[in-house]
mmCIF file of C-alpha atoms and ligand atoms in Angstrom:
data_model
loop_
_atom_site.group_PDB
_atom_site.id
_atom_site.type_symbol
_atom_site.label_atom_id
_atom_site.label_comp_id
_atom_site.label_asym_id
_atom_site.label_seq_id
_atom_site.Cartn_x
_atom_site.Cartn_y
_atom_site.Cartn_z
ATOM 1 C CA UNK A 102 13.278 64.178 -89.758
ATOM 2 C CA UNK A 103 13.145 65.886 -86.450
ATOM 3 C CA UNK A 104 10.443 64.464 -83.561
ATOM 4 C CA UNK A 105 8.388 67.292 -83.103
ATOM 5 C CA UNK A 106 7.293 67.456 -87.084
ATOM 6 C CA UNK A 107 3.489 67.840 -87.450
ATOM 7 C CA UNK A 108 3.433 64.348 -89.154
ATOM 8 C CA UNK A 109 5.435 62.570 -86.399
ATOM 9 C CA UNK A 110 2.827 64.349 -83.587
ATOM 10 C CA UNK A 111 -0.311 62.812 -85.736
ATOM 11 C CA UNK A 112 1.513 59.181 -85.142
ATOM 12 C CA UNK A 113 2.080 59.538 -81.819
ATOM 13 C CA UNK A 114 -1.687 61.054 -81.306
ATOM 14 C CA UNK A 115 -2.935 58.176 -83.293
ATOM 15 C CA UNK A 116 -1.324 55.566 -80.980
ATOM 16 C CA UNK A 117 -1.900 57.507 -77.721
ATOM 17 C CA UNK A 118 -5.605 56.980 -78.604
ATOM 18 C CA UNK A 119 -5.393 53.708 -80.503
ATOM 19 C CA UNK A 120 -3.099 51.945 -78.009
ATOM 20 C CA UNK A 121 -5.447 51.889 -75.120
ATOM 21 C CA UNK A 122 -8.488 51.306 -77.364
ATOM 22 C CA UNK A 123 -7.063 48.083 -78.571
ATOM 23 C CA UNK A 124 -5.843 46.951 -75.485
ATOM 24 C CA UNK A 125 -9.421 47.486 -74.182
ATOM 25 C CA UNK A 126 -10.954 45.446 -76.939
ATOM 26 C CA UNK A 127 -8.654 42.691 -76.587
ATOM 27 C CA UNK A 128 -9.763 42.904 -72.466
ATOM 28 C CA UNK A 129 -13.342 42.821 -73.497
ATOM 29 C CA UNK A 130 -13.011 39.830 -75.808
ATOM 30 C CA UNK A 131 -10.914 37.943 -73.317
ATOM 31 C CA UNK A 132 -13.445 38.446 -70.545
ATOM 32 C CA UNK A 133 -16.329 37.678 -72.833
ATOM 33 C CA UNK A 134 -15.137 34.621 -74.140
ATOM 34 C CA UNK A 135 -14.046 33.363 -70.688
ATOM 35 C CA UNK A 136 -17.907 34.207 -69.091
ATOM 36 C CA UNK A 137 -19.733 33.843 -72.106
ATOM 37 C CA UNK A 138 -18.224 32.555 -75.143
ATOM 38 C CA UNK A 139 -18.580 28.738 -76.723
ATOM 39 C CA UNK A 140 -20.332 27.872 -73.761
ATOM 40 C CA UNK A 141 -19.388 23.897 -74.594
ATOM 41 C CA UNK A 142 -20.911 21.388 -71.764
ATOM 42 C CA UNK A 143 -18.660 18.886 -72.786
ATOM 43 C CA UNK A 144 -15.893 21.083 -71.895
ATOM 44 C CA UNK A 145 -17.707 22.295 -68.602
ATOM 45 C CA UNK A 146 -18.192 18.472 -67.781
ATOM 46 C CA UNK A 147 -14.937 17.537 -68.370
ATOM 47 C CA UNK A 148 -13.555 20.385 -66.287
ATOM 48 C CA UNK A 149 -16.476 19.133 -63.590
ATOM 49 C CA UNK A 150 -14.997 15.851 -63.753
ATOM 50 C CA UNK A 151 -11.011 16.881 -63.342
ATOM 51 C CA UNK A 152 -11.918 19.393 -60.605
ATOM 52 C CA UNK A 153 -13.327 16.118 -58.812
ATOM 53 C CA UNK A 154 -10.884 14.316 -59.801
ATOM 54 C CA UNK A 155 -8.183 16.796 -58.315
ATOM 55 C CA UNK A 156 -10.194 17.393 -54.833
ATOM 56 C CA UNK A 157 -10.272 13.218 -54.420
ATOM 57 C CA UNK A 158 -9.240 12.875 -51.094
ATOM 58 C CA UNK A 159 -6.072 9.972 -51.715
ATOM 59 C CA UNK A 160 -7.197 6.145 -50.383
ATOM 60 C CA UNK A 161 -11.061 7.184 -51.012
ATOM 61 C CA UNK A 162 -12.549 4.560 -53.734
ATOM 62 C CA UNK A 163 -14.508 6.328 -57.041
ATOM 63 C CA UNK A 164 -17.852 5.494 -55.564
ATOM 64 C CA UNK A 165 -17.559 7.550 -52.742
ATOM 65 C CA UNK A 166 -16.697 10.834 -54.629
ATOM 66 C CA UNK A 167 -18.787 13.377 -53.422
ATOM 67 C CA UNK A 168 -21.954 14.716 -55.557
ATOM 68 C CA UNK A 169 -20.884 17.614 -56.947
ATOM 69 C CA UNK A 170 -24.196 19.659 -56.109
ATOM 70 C CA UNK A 171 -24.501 18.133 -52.941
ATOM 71 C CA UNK A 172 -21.062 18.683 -51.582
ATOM 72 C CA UNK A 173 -21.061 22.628 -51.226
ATOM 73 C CA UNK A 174 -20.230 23.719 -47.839
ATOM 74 C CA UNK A 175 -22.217 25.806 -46.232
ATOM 75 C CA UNK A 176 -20.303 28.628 -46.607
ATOM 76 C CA UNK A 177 -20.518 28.285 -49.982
ATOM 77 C CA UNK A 178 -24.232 27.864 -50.386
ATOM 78 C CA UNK A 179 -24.253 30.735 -48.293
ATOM 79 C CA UNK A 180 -21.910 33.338 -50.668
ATOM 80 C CA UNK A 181 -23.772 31.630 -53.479
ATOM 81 C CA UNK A 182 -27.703 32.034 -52.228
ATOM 82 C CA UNK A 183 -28.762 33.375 -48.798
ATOM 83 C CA UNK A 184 -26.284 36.359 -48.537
ATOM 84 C CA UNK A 185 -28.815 37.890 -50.858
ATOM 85 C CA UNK A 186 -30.624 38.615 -47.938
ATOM 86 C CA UNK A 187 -28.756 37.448 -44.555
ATOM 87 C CA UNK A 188 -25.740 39.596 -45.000
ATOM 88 C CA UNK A 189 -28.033 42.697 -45.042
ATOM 89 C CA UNK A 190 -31.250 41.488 -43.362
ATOM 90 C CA UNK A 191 -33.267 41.829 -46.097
ATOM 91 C CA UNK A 192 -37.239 41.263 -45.448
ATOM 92 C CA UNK A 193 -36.400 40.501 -42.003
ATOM 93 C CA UNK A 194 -33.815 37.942 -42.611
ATOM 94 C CA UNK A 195 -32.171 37.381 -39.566
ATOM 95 C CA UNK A 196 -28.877 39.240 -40.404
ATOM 96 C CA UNK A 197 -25.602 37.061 -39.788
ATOM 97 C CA UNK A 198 -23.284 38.186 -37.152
ATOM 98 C CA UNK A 199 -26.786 39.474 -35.350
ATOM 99 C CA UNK A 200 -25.958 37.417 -32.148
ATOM 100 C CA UNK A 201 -29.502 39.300 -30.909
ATOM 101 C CA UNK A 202 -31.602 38.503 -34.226
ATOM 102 C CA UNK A 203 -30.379 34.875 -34.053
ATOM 103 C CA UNK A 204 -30.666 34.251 -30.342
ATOM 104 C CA UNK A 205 -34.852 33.127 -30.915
ATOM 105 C CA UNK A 206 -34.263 31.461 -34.100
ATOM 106 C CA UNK A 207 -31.129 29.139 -32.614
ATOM 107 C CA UNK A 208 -33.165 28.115 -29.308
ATOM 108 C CA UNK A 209 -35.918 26.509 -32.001
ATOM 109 C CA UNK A 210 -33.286 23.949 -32.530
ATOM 110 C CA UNK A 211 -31.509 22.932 -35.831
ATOM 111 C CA UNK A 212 -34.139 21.011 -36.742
ATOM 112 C CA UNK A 213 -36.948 22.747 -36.672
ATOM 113 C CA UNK A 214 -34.739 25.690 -38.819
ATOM 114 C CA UNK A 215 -33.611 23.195 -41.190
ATOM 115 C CA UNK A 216 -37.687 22.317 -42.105
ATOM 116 C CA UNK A 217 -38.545 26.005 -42.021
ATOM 117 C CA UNK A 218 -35.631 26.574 -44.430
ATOM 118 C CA UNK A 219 -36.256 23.730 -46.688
ATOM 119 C CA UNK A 220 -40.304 23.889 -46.779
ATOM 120 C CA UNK A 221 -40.288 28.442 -46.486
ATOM 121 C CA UNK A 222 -41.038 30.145 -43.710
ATOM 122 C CA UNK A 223 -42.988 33.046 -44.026
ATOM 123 C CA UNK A 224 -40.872 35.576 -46.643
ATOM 124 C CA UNK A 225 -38.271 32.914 -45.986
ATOM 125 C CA UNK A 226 -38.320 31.525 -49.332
ATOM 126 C CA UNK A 227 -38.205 27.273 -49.332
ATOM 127 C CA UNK A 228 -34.395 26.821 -49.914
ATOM 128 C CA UNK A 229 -33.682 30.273 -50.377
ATOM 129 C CA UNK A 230 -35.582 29.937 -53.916
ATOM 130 C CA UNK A 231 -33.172 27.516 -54.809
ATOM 131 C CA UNK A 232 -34.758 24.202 -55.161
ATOM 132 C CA UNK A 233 -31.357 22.381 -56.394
ATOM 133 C CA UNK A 234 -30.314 22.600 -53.004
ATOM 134 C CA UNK A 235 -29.804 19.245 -50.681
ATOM 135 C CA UNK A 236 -31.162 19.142 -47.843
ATOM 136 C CA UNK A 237 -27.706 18.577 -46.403
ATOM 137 C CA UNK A 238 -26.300 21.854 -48.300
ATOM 138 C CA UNK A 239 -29.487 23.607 -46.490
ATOM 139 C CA UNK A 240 -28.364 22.798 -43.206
ATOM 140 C CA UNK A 241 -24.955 23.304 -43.769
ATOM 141 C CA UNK A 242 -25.577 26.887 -44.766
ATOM 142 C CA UNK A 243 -27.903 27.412 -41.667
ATOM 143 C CA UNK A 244 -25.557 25.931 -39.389
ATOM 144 C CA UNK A 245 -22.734 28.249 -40.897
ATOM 145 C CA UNK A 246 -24.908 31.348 -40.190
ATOM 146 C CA UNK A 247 -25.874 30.276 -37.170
ATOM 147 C CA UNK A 248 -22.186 29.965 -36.176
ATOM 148 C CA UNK A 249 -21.492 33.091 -36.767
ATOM 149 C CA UNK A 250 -24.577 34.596 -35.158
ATOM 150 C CA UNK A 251 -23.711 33.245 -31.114
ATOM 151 C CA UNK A 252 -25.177 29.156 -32.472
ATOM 152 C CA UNK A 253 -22.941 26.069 -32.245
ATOM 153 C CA UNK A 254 -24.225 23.738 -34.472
ATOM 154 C CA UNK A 255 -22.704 20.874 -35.764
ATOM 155 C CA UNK A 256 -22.071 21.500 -39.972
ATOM 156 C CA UNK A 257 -23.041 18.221 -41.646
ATOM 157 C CA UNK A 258 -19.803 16.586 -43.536
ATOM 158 C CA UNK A 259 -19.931 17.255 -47.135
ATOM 159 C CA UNK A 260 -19.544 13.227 -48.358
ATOM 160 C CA UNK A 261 -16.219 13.498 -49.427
ATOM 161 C CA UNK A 262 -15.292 13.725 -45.939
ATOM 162 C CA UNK A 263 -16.515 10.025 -45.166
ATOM 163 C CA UNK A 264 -17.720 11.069 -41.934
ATOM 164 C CA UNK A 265 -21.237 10.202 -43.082
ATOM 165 C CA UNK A 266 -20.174 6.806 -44.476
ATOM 166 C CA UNK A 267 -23.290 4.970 -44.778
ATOM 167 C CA UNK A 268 -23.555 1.005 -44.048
ATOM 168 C CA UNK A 269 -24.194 -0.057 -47.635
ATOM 169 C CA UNK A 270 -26.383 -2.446 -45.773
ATOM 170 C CA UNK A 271 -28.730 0.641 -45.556
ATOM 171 C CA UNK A 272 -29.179 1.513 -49.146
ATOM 172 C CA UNK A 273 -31.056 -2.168 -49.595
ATOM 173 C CA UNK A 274 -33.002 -1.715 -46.690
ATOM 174 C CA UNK A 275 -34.308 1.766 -47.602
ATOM 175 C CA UNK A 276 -34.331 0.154 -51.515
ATOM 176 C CA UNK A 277 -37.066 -2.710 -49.717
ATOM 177 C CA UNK A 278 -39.163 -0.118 -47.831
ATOM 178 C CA UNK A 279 -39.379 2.918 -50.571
ATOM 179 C CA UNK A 280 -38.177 2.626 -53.772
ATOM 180 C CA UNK A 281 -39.180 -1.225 -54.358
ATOM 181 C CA UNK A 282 -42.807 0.777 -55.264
ATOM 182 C CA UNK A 283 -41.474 1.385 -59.007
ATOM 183 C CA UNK A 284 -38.375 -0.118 -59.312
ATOM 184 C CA UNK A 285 -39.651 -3.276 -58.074
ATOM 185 C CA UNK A 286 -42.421 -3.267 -60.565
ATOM 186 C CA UNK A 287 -40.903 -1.265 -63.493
ATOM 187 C CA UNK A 288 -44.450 1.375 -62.767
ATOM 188 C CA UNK A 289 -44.682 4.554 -64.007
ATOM 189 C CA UNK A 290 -41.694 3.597 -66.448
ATOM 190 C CA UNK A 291 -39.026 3.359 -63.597
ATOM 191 C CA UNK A 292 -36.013 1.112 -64.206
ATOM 192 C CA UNK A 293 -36.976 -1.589 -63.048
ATOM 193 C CA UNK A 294 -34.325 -3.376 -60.223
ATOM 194 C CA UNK A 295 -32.001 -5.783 -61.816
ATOM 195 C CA UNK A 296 -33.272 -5.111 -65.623
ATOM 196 C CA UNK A 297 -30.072 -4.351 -66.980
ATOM 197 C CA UNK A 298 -30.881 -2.911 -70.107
ATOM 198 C CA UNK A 299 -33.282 -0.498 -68.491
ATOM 199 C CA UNK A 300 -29.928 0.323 -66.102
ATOM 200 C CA UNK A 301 -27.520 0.361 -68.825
ATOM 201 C CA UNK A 302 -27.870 3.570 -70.187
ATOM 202 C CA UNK A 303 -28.834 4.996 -67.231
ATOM 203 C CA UNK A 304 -25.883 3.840 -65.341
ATOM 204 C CA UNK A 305 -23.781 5.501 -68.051
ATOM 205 C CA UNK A 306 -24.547 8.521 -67.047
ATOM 206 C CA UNK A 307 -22.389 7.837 -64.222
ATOM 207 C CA UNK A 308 -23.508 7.457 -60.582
ATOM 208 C CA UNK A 309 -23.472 11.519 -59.611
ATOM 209 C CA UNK A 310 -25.810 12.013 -62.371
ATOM 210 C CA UNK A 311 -28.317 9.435 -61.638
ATOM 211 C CA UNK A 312 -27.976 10.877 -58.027
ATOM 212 C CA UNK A 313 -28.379 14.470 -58.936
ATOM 213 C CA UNK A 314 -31.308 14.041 -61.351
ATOM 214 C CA UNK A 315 -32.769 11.371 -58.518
ATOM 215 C CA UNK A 316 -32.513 13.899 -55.838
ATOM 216 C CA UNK A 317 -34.492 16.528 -58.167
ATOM 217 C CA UNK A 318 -36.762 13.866 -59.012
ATOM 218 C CA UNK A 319 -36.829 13.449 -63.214
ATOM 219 C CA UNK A 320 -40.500 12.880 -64.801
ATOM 220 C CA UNK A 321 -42.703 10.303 -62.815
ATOM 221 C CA UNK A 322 -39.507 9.483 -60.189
ATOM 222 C CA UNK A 323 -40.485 12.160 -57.273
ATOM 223 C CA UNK A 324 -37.542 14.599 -55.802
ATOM 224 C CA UNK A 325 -35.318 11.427 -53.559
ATOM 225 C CA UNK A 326 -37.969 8.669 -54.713
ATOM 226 C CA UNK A 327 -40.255 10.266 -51.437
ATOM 227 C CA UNK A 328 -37.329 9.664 -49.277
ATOM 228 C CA UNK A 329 -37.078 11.762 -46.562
ATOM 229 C CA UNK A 330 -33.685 10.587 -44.613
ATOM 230 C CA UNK A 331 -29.774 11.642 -45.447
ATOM 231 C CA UNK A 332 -28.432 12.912 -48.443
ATOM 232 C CA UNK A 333 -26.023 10.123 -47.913
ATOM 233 C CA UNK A 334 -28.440 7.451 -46.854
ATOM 234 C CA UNK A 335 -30.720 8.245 -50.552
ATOM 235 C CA UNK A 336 -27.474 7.586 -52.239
ATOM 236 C CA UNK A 337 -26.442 4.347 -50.908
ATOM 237 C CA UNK A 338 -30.107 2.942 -52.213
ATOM 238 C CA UNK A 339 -28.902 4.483 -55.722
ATOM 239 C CA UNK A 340 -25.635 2.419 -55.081
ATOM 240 C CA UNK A 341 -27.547 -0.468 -54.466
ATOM 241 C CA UNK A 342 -30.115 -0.701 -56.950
ATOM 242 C CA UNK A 343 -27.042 0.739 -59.514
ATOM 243 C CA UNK A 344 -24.836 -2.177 -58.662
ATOM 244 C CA UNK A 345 -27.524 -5.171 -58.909
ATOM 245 C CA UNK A 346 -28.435 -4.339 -62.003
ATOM 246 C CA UNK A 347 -25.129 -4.187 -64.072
HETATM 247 C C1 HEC B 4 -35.248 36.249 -50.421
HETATM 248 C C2 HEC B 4 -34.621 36.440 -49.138
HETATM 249 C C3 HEC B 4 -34.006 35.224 -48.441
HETATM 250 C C4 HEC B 4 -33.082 34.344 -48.925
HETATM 251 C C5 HEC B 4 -32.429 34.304 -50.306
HETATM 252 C C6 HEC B 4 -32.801 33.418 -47.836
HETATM 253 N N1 HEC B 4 -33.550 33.745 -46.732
HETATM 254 FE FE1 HEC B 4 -33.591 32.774 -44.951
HETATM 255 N N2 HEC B 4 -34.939 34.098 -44.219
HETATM 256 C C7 HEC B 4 -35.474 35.165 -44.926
HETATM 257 C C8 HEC B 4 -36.435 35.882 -44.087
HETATM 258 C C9 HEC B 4 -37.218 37.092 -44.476
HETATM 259 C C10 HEC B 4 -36.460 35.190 -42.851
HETATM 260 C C11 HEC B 4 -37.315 35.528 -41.628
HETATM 261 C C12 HEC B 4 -38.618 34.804 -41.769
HETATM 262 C C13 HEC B 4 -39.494 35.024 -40.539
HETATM 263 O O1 HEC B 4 -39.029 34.731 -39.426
HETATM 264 O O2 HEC B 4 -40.635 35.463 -40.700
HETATM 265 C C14 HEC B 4 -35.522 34.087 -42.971
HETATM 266 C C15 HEC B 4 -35.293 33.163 -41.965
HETATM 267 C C16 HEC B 4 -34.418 32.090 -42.076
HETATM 268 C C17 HEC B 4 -34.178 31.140 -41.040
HETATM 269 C C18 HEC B 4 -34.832 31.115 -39.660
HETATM 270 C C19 HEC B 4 -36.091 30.296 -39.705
HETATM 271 C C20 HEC B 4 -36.783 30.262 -38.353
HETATM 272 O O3 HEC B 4 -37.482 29.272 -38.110
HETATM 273 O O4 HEC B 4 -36.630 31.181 -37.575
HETATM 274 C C21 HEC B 4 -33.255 30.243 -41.522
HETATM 275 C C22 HEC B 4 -32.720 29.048 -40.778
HETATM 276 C C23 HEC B 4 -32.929 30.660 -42.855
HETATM 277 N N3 HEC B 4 -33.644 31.787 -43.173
HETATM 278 C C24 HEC B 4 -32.034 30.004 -43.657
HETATM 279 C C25 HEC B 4 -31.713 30.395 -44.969
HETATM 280 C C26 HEC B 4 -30.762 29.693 -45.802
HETATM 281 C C27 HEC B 4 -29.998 28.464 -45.396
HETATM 282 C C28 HEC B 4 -30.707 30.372 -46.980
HETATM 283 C C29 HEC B 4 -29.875 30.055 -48.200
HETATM 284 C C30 HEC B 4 -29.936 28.714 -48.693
HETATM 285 C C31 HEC B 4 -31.650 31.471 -46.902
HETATM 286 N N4 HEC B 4 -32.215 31.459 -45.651
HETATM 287 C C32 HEC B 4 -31.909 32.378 -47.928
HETATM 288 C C33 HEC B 4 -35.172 35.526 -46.217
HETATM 289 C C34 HEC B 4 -34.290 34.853 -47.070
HETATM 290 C C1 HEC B 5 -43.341 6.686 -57.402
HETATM 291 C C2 HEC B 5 -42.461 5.809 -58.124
HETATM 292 C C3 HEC B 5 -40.983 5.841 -57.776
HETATM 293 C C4 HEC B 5 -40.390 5.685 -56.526
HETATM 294 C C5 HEC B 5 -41.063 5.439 -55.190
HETATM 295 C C6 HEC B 5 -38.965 5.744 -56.754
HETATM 296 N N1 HEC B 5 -38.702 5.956 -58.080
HETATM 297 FE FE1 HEC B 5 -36.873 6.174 -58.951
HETATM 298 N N2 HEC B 5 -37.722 6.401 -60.771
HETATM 299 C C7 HEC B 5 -39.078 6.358 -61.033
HETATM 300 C C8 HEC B 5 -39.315 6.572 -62.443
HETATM 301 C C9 HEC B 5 -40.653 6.590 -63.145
HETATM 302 C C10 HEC B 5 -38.033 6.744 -63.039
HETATM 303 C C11 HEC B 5 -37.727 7.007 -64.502
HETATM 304 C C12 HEC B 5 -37.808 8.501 -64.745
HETATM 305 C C13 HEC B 5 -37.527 8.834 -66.189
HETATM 306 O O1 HEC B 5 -36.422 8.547 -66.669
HETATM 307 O O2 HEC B 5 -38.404 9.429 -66.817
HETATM 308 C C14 HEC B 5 -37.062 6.618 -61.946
HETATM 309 C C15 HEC B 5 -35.689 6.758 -62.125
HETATM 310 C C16 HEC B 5 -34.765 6.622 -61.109
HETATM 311 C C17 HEC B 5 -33.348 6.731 -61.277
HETATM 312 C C18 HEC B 5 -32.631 7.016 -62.591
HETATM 313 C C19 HEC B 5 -32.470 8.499 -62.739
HETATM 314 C C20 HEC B 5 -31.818 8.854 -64.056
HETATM 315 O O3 HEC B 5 -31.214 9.939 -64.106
HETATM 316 O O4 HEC B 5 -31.903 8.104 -65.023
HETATM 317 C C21 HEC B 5 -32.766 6.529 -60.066
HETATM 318 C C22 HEC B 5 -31.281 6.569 -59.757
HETATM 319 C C23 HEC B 5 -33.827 6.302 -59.124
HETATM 320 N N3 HEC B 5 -35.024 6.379 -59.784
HETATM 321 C C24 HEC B 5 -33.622 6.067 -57.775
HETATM 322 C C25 HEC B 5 -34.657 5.850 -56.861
HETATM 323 C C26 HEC B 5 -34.435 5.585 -55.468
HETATM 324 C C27 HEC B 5 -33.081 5.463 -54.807
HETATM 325 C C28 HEC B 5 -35.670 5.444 -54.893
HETATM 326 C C29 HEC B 5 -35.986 5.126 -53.455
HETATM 327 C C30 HEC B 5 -35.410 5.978 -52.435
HETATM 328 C C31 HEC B 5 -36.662 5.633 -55.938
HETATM 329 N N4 HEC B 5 -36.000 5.884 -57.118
HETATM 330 C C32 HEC B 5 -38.034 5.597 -55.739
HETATM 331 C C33 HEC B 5 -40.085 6.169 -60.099
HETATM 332 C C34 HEC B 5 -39.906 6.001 -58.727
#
């Protein structure tokens, strides 16, 4: 049977065509099932959990692994959410690198740019329209902006670094001035401090939950209990309150 028979062209037609088809299918499903497919939480938490388990600085005990929303640096928050419109100056976004456009906004001080970024400002949206933000993770991006725009702020540590180590004597005191109002009292339905059955299941959860739904604010418990101070600081109280009542 020679090669260049009419029935031995049809084959190798057939494959030249079906080859790359079926490689392109297989490419498709791959990529589908990686973005879309069996979207499993248990399997996304568990991942969660060995990422953090993986990025655990050595000699740094369980309770002070970072949050993991919380602990994105502010260049990340800033790929993830204000590039949108501060890589291309979108509505009037100060544009970063735009040592000019930045100039005013830097000489209002970080603090006043951290409110006006966390409450809106103007077409600024509050957080960048992305409530699940921390205040910390705010600042962070706005101080790596700012950076690169002529500023020199100071980035706030992410809390894996330790650098904000609060004095667990904090998290009672801010425990006795703010959250004592419910959990004190067990109002509203809060978990009331030192109830351990209302903690235990709760507490299960583990401690970055409680802290991430806390910082939201879940039902009749407002966004950080109406705390206003650290990140950090709002944790430690959760660390307190957690650890008297198991
Ligand atoms: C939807 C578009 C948009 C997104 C997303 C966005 N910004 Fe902005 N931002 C603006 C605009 C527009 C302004 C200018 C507002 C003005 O001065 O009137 C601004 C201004 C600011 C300022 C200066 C405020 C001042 O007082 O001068 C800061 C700081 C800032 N943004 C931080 C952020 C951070 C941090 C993020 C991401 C978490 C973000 N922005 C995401 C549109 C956006
Ligand atoms: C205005 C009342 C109120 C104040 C003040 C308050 N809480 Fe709460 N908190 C609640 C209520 C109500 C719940 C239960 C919400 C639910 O599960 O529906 C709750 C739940 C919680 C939980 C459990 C979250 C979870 O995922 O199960 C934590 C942690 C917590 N609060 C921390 C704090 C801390 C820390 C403070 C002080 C900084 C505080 N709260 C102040 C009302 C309050």
């Amino acid at each position: 049977m020679s090669s260049n028979s009419p029935k031995n062209l049809i084959g190798i037609v057939v494959a030249a065509f079906a080859v790359p088809v079926i490689s392109i299918y297989l490419l498709v499903k791959l990529v589908s099932s990686v973005s879309t497919g069996s979207p499993n939480t248990a399997d996304l938490a568990m991942s969660n959990e060995a990422v953090t388990a993986r990025i655990q600085p050595v000699g740094i005990s369980k309770a002070s692994i970072p949050v993991a929303p919380g602990a994105r640096s502010g260049e990340q928050v800033f790929t993830a959410i204000c590039t949108t419109c501060h890589a291309t100056g979108a509505a009037g976004a100060p544009k970063v690198g735009d040592n000019g456009a930045w100039a005013p906004r830097i000489t209002k001080g970080f603090q006043t740019l951290i409110e006006h970024a966390t409450k809106g400002f103007n077409a600024m949206p509050a957080r960048g329209g992305s409530p699940d933000l921390t205040d910390d993770e705010v600042a962070r991006a706005i101080a790596y902006m700012a950076n690169k725009s002529g500023g020199s702020f100071t980035e706030p540590k992410a809390a894996a670094g330790g650098a904000d180590k609060v004095d667990p004597a904090k998290g009672k005191e801010i425990y006795g001035s703010v959250c004592v109002a419910c959990h004190g009292t067990g109002a509203a339905g809060a978990p009331k401090f030192g109830d351990k059955a209302a903690w235990a299941p709760r507490i299960g959860k583990g401690l970055d939950a409680l802290v991430a739904s806390a910082t939201k604010g879940l039902n009749a418990m407002p966004p950080k209990g109406g705390y206003s101070g650290s990140d950090a600081e709002f944790r430690s109280a959760i660390e307190y309150m957690v650890n008297s009542s198991k």
